[in-house]
Tab-separated table of C-alpha atoms in Angstrom:
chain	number	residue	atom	x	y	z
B	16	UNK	CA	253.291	-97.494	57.479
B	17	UNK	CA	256.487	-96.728	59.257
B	18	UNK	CA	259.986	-96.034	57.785
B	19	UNK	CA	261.037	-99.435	57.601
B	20	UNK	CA	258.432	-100.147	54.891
B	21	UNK	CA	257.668	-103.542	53.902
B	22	UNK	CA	260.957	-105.329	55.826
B	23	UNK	CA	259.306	-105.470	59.352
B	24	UNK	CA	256.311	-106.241	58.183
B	25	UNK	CA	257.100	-109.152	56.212
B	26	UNK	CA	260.223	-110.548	58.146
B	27	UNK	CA	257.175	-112.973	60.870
B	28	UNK	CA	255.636	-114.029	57.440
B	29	UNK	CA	258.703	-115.650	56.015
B	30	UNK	CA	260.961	-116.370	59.031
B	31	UNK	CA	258.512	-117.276	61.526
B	32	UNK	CA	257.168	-119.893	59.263
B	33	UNK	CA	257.690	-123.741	60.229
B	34	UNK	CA	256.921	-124.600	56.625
B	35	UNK	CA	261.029	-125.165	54.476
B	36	UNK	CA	259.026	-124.158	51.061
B	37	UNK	CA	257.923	-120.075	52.532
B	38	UNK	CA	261.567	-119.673	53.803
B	39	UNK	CA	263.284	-121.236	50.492
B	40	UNK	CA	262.857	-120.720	46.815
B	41	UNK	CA	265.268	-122.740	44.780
B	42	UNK	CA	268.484	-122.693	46.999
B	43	UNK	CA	267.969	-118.908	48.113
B	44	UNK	CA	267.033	-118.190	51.983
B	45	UNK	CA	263.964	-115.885	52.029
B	46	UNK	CA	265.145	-112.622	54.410
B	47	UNK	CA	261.653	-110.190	53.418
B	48	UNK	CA	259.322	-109.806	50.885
B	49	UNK	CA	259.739	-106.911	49.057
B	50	UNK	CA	256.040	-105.744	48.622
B	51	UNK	CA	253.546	-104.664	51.042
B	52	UNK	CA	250.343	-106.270	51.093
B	53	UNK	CA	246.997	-105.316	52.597
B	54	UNK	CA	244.440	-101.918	50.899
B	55	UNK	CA	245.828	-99.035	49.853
B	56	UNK	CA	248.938	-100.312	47.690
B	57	UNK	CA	248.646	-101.538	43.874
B	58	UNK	CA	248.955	-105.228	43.445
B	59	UNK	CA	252.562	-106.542	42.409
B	60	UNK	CA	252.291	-108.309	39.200
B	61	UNK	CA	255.229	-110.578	40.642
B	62	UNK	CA	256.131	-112.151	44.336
B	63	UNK	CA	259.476	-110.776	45.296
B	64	UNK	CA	261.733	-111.223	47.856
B	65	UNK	CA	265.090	-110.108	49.328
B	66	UNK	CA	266.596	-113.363	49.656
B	67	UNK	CA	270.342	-114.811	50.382
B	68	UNK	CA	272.706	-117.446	49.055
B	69	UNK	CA	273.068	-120.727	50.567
B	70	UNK	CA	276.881	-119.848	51.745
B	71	UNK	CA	275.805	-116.582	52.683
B	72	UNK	CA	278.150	-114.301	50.263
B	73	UNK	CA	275.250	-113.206	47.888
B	74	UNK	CA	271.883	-111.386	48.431
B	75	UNK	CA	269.549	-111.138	45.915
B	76	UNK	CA	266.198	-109.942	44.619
B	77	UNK	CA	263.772	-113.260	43.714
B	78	UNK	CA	261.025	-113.301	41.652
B	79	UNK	CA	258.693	-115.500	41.546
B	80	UNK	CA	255.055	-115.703	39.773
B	81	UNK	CA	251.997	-115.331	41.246
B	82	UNK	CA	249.280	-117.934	41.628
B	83	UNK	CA	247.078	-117.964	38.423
B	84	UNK	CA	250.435	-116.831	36.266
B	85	UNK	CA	251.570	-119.725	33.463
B	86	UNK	CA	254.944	-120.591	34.654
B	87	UNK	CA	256.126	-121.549	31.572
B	88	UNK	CA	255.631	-118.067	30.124
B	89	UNK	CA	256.908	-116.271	33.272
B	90	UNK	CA	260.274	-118.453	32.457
B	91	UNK	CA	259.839	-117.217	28.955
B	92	UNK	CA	259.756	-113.815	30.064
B	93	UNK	CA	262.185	-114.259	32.540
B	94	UNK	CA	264.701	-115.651	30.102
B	95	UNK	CA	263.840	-113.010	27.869
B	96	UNK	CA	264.901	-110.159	29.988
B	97	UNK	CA	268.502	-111.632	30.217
B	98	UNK	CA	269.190	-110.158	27.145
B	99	UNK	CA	267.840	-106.651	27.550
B	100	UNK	CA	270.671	-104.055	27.869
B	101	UNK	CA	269.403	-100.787	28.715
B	102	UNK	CA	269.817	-98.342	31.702
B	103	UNK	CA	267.787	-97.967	34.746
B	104	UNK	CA	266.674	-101.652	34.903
B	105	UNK	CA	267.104	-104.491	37.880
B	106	UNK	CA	269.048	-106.741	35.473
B	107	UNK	CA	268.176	-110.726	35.372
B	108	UNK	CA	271.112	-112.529	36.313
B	109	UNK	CA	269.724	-115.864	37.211
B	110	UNK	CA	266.659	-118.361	36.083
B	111	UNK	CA	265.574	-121.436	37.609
B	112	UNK	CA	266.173	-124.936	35.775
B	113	UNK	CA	262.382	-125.286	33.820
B	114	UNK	CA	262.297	-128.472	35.919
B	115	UNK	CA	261.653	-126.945	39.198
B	116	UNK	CA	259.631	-124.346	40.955
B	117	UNK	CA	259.624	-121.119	38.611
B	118	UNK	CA	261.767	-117.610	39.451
B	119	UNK	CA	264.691	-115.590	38.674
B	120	UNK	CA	267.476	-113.222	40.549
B	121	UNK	CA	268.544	-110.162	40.591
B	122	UNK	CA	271.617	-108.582	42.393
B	123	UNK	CA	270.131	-106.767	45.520
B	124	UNK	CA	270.406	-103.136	45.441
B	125	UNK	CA	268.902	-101.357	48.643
B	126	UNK	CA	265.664	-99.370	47.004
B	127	UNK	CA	261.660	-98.925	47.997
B	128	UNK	CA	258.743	-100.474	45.810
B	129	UNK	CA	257.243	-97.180	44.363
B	130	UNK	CA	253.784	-97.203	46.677
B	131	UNK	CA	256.009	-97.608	49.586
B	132	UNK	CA	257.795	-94.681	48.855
B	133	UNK	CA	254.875	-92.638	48.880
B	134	UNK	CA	253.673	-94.058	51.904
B	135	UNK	CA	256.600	-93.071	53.969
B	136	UNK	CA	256.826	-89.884	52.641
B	137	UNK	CA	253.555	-89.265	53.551
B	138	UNK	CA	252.022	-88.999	49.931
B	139	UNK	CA	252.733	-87.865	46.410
B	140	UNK	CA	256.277	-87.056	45.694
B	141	UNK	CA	257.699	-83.928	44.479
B	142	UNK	CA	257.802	-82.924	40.997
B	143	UNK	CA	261.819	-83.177	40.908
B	144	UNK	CA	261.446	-86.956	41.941
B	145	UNK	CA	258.261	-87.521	39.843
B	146	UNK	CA	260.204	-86.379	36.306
B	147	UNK	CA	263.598	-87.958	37.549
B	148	UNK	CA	261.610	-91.650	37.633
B	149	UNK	CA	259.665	-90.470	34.491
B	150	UNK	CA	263.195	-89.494	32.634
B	151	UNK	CA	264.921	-92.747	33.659
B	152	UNK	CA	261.436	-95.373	32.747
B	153	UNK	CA	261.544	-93.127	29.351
B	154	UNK	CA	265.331	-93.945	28.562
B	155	UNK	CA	264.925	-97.688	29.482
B	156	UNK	CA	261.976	-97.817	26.964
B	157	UNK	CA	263.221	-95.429	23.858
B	158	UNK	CA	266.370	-98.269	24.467
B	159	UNK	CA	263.852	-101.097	24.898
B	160	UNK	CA	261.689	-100.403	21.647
B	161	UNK	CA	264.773	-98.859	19.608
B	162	UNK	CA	265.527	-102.576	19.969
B	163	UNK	CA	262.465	-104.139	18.662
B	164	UNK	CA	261.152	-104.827	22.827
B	165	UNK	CA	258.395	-103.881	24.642
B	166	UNK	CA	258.634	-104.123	28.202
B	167	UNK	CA	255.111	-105.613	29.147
B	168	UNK	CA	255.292	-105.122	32.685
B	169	UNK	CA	255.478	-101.285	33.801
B	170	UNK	CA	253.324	-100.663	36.576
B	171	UNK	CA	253.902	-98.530	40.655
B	172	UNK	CA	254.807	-101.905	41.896
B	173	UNK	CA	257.028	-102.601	39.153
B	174	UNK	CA	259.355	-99.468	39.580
B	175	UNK	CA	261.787	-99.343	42.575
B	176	UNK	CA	264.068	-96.575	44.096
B	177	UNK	CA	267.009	-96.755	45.303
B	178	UNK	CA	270.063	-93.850	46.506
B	179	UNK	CA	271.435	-93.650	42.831
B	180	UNK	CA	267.868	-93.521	41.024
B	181	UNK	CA	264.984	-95.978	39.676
B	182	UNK	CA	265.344	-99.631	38.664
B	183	UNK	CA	262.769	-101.075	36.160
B	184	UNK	CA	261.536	-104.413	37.292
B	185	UNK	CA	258.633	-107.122	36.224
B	186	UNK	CA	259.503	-107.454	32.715
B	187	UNK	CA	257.011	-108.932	30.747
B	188	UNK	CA	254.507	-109.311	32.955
B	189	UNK	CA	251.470	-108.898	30.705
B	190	UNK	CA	252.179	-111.676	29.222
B	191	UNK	CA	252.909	-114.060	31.661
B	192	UNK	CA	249.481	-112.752	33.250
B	193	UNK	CA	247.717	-113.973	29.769
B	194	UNK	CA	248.307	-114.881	26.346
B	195	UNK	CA	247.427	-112.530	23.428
B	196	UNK	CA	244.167	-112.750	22.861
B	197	UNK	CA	242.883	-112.986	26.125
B	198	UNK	CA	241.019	-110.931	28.047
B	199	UNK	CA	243.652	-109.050	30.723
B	200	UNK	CA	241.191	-106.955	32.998
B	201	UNK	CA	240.819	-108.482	36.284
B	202	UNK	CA	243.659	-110.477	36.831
B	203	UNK	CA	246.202	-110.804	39.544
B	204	UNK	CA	248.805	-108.877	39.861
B	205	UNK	CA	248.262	-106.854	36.789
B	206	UNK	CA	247.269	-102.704	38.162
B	207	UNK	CA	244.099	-101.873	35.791
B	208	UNK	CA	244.925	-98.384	35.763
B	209	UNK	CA	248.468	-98.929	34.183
B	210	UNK	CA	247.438	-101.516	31.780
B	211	UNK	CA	246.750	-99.897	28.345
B	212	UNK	CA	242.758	-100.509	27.328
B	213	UNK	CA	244.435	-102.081	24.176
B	214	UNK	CA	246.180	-104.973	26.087
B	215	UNK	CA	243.786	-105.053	28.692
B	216	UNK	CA	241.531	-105.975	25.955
B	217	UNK	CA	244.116	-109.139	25.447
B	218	UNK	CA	245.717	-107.142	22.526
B	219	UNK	CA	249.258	-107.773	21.589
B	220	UNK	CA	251.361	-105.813	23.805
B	221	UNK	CA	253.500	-102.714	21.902
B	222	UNK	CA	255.453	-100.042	22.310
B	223	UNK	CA	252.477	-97.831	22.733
B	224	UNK	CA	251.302	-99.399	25.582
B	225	UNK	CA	254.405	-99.216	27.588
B	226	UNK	CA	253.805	-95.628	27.375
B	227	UNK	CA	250.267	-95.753	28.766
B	228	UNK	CA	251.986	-97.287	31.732
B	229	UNK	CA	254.736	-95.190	32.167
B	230	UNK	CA	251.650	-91.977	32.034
B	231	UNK	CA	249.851	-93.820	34.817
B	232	UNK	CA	253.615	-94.302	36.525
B	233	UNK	CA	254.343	-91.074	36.545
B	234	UNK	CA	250.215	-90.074	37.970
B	235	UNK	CA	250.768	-92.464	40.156
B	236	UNK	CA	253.780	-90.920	41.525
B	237	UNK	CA	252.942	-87.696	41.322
B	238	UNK	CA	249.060	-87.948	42.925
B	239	UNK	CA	249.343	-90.596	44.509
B	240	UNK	CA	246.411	-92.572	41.750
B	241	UNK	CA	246.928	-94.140	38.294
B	242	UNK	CA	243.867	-92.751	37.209
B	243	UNK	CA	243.696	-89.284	38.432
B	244	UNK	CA	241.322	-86.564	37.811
B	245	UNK	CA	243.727	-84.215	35.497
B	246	UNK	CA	243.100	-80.847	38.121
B	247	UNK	CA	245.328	-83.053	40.585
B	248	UNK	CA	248.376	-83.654	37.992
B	249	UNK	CA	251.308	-80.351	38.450
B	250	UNK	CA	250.340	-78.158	35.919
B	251	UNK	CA	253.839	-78.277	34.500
B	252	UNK	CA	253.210	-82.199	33.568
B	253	UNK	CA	249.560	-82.702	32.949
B	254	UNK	CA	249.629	-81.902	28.841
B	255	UNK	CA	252.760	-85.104	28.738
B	256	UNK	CA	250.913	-87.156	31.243
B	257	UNK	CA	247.324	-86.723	29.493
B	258	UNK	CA	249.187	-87.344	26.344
B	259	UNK	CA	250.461	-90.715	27.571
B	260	UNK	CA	246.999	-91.872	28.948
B	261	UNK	CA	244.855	-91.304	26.329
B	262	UNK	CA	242.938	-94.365	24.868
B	263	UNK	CA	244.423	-93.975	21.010
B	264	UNK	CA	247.771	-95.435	21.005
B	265	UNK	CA	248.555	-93.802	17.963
B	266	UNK	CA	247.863	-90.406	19.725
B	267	UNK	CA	250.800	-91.289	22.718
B	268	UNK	CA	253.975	-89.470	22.814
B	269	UNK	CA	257.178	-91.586	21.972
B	270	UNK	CA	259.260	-92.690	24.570
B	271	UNK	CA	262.236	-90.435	23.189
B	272	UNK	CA	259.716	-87.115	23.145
B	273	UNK	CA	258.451	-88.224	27.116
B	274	UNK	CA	262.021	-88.248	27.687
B	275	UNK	CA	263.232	-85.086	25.889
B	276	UNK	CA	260.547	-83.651	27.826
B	277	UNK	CA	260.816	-84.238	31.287
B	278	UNK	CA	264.454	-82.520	32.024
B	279	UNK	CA	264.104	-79.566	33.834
B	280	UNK	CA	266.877	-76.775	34.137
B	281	UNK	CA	268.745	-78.736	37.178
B	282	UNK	CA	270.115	-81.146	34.603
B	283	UNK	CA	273.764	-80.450	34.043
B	284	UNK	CA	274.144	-77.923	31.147
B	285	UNK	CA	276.141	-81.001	29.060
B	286	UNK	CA	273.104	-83.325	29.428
B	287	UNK	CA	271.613	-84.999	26.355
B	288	UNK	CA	268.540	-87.075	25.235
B	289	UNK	CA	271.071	-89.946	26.051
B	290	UNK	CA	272.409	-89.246	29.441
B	291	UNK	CA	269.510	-86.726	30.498
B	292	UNK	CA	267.955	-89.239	33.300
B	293	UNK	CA	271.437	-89.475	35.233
B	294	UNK	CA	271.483	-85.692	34.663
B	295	UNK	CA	268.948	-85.196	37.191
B	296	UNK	CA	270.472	-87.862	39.752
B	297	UNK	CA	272.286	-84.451	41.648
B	298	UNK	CA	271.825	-84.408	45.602
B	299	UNK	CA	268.168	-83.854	46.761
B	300	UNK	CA	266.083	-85.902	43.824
B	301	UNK	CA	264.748	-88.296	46.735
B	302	UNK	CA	262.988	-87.216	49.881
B	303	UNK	CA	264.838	-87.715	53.111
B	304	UNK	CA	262.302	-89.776	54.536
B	305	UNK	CA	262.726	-91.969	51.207
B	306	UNK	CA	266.350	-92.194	51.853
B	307	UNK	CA	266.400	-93.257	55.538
B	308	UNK	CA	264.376	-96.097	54.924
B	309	UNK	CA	265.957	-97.121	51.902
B	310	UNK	CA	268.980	-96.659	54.403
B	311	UNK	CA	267.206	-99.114	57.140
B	312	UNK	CA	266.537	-101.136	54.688
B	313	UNK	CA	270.028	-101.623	53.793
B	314	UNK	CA	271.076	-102.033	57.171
B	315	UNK	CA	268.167	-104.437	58.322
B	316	UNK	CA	269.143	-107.198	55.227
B	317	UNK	CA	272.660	-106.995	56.106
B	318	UNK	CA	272.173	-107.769	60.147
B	319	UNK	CA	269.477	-110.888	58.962
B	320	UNK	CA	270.672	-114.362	60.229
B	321	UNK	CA	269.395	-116.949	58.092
B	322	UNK	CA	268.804	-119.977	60.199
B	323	UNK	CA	270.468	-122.833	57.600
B	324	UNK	CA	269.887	-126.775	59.226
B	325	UNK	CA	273.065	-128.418	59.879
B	326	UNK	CA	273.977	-131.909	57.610
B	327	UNK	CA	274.361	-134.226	60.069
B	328	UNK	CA	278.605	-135.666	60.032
B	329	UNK	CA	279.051	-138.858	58.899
């Protein structure tokens, strides 16, 4: 894949389109699709797109669910994240009426889908970038489950960077996919290696489990698989990682112990448990290739022309 990532590849799909409904969700303007598609990347429990206002003054990230997904419960979800206040994550800003076709915005910030990072850096990411996304995942969920919530939805896909660090995205996505009690393995858009055995299983999903993810996250990140053979993990991470993937929930690290343990000694000297994930944010943390694309990327969505039809004068 080249720099530009999933932008150039996407841009024919959605512009070059005759049909109104694949170049407009609700009143946005489709510019891109976010994700790649095609072997090689892991699924995206959620269709998203980079998408502008109808008077052209906003741009926006849109979610919307994938076939198979019970709209109704990704509206639930959707709603739900509104009121989750915690660092690091894409924040919900916008649902659609329940009337209509289901999604929700985000404001656009210029950032990479996790497996397209690696791909245009050319493979696993360094260790400095692997425990800065690990830190800032672990503060959004010690805030998430200090508050009673489990995120639901942590996967590669689901994890986006951008210049000033990682944004959280796809809350609740586990459930949307299927109700408790329901078997979870196999369906769309939901990565089996970062879905816990216990909510694959259609358990209730828990704080535990978010962990599990944010272990295969982190391998994922790091080697490139979310099921890795534990030789390829850095040595310096495999005990936490191993930790956070093993099959006996009650056996996982807490989020507040992944994220105590993850600093390394670049962190400013002042940093805490609290503020240790923007610690690490100091120059360097993402590759240069990762930057000039994110960069593009930036550059490319502000350029688009969305082609609006004209109402007719009367």
């Amino acid at each position: 894949m080249n720099d530009t990532g999933a932008l150039h590849m996407e841009r024919a799909h959605t512009e070059g389109s005759r049909a109104p409904n694949r170049r407009l969700i609700g009143p946005y303007h489709l510019i891109t699709r976010l994700d790649p598609s095609g072997p090689g990347f892991p699924p995206a429990p959620q269709r998203r797109f980079i998408a502008r206002s109808p008077d052209g003054d906003r741009t926006v990230l849109l979610s919307a669910p994938l076939d198979g997904t019970d709209p109704a419960r990704f509206l639930v979800e959707a709603d739900a994240a509104r009121l989750l206040s915690v660092p690091w994550v894409a924040p919900v800003t916008e649902v659609s009426p329940p009337s209509g076709a289901p999604w929700y915005s985000s404001p656009y910030l210029p950032a990479l889908p996790l497996p397209v990072a690696l791909a245009v850096h050319g493979g696993p990411l360094p260790e400095r970038t692997v425990r800065v996304i690990g830190a800032a995942l672990a503060e959004t969920l010690a805030g998430a489950h200090a508050a009673g919530v489990t995120h639901a939805g942590l996967s590669p896909a689901a994890v986006l960077l951008g210049g000033d660090g990682p944004r959280l995205t796809s809350f609740g996505a586990v459930r949307a996919a299927a109700p408790d009690g329901e078997q979870r393995s196999g369906l769309p858009g939901l990565e089996p290696g970062s879905l816990a055995p216990e909510q694959a299983s259609g358990g209730r999903p828990r704080p535990p489990g978010d962990i599990y993810a944010l272990g295969a996250v982190l391998a994922y990140a790091a080697t490139g698989h979310t099921v890795p053979d534990s030789a390829e993990l850095p040595v310096s991470l495999r005990s936490l990682i191993s930790r956070c993937l093993t099959r006996d929930p009650a056996a996982r690290p807490s989020a507040v112990e992944v994220l105590t343990a993850l600093p390394t000694v670049s962190a400013a000297p002042s940093a805490t448990v609290l503020d240790s994930a923007a610690a690490l944010l100091t120059p360097g943390w993402l590759p240069g290739r990762v930057v000039a694309a994110v960069a593009r990327q930036s550059a490319e969505v502000l350029a688009a022309e969305i082609r609006v039809p004209q109402t007719p004068e009367r």
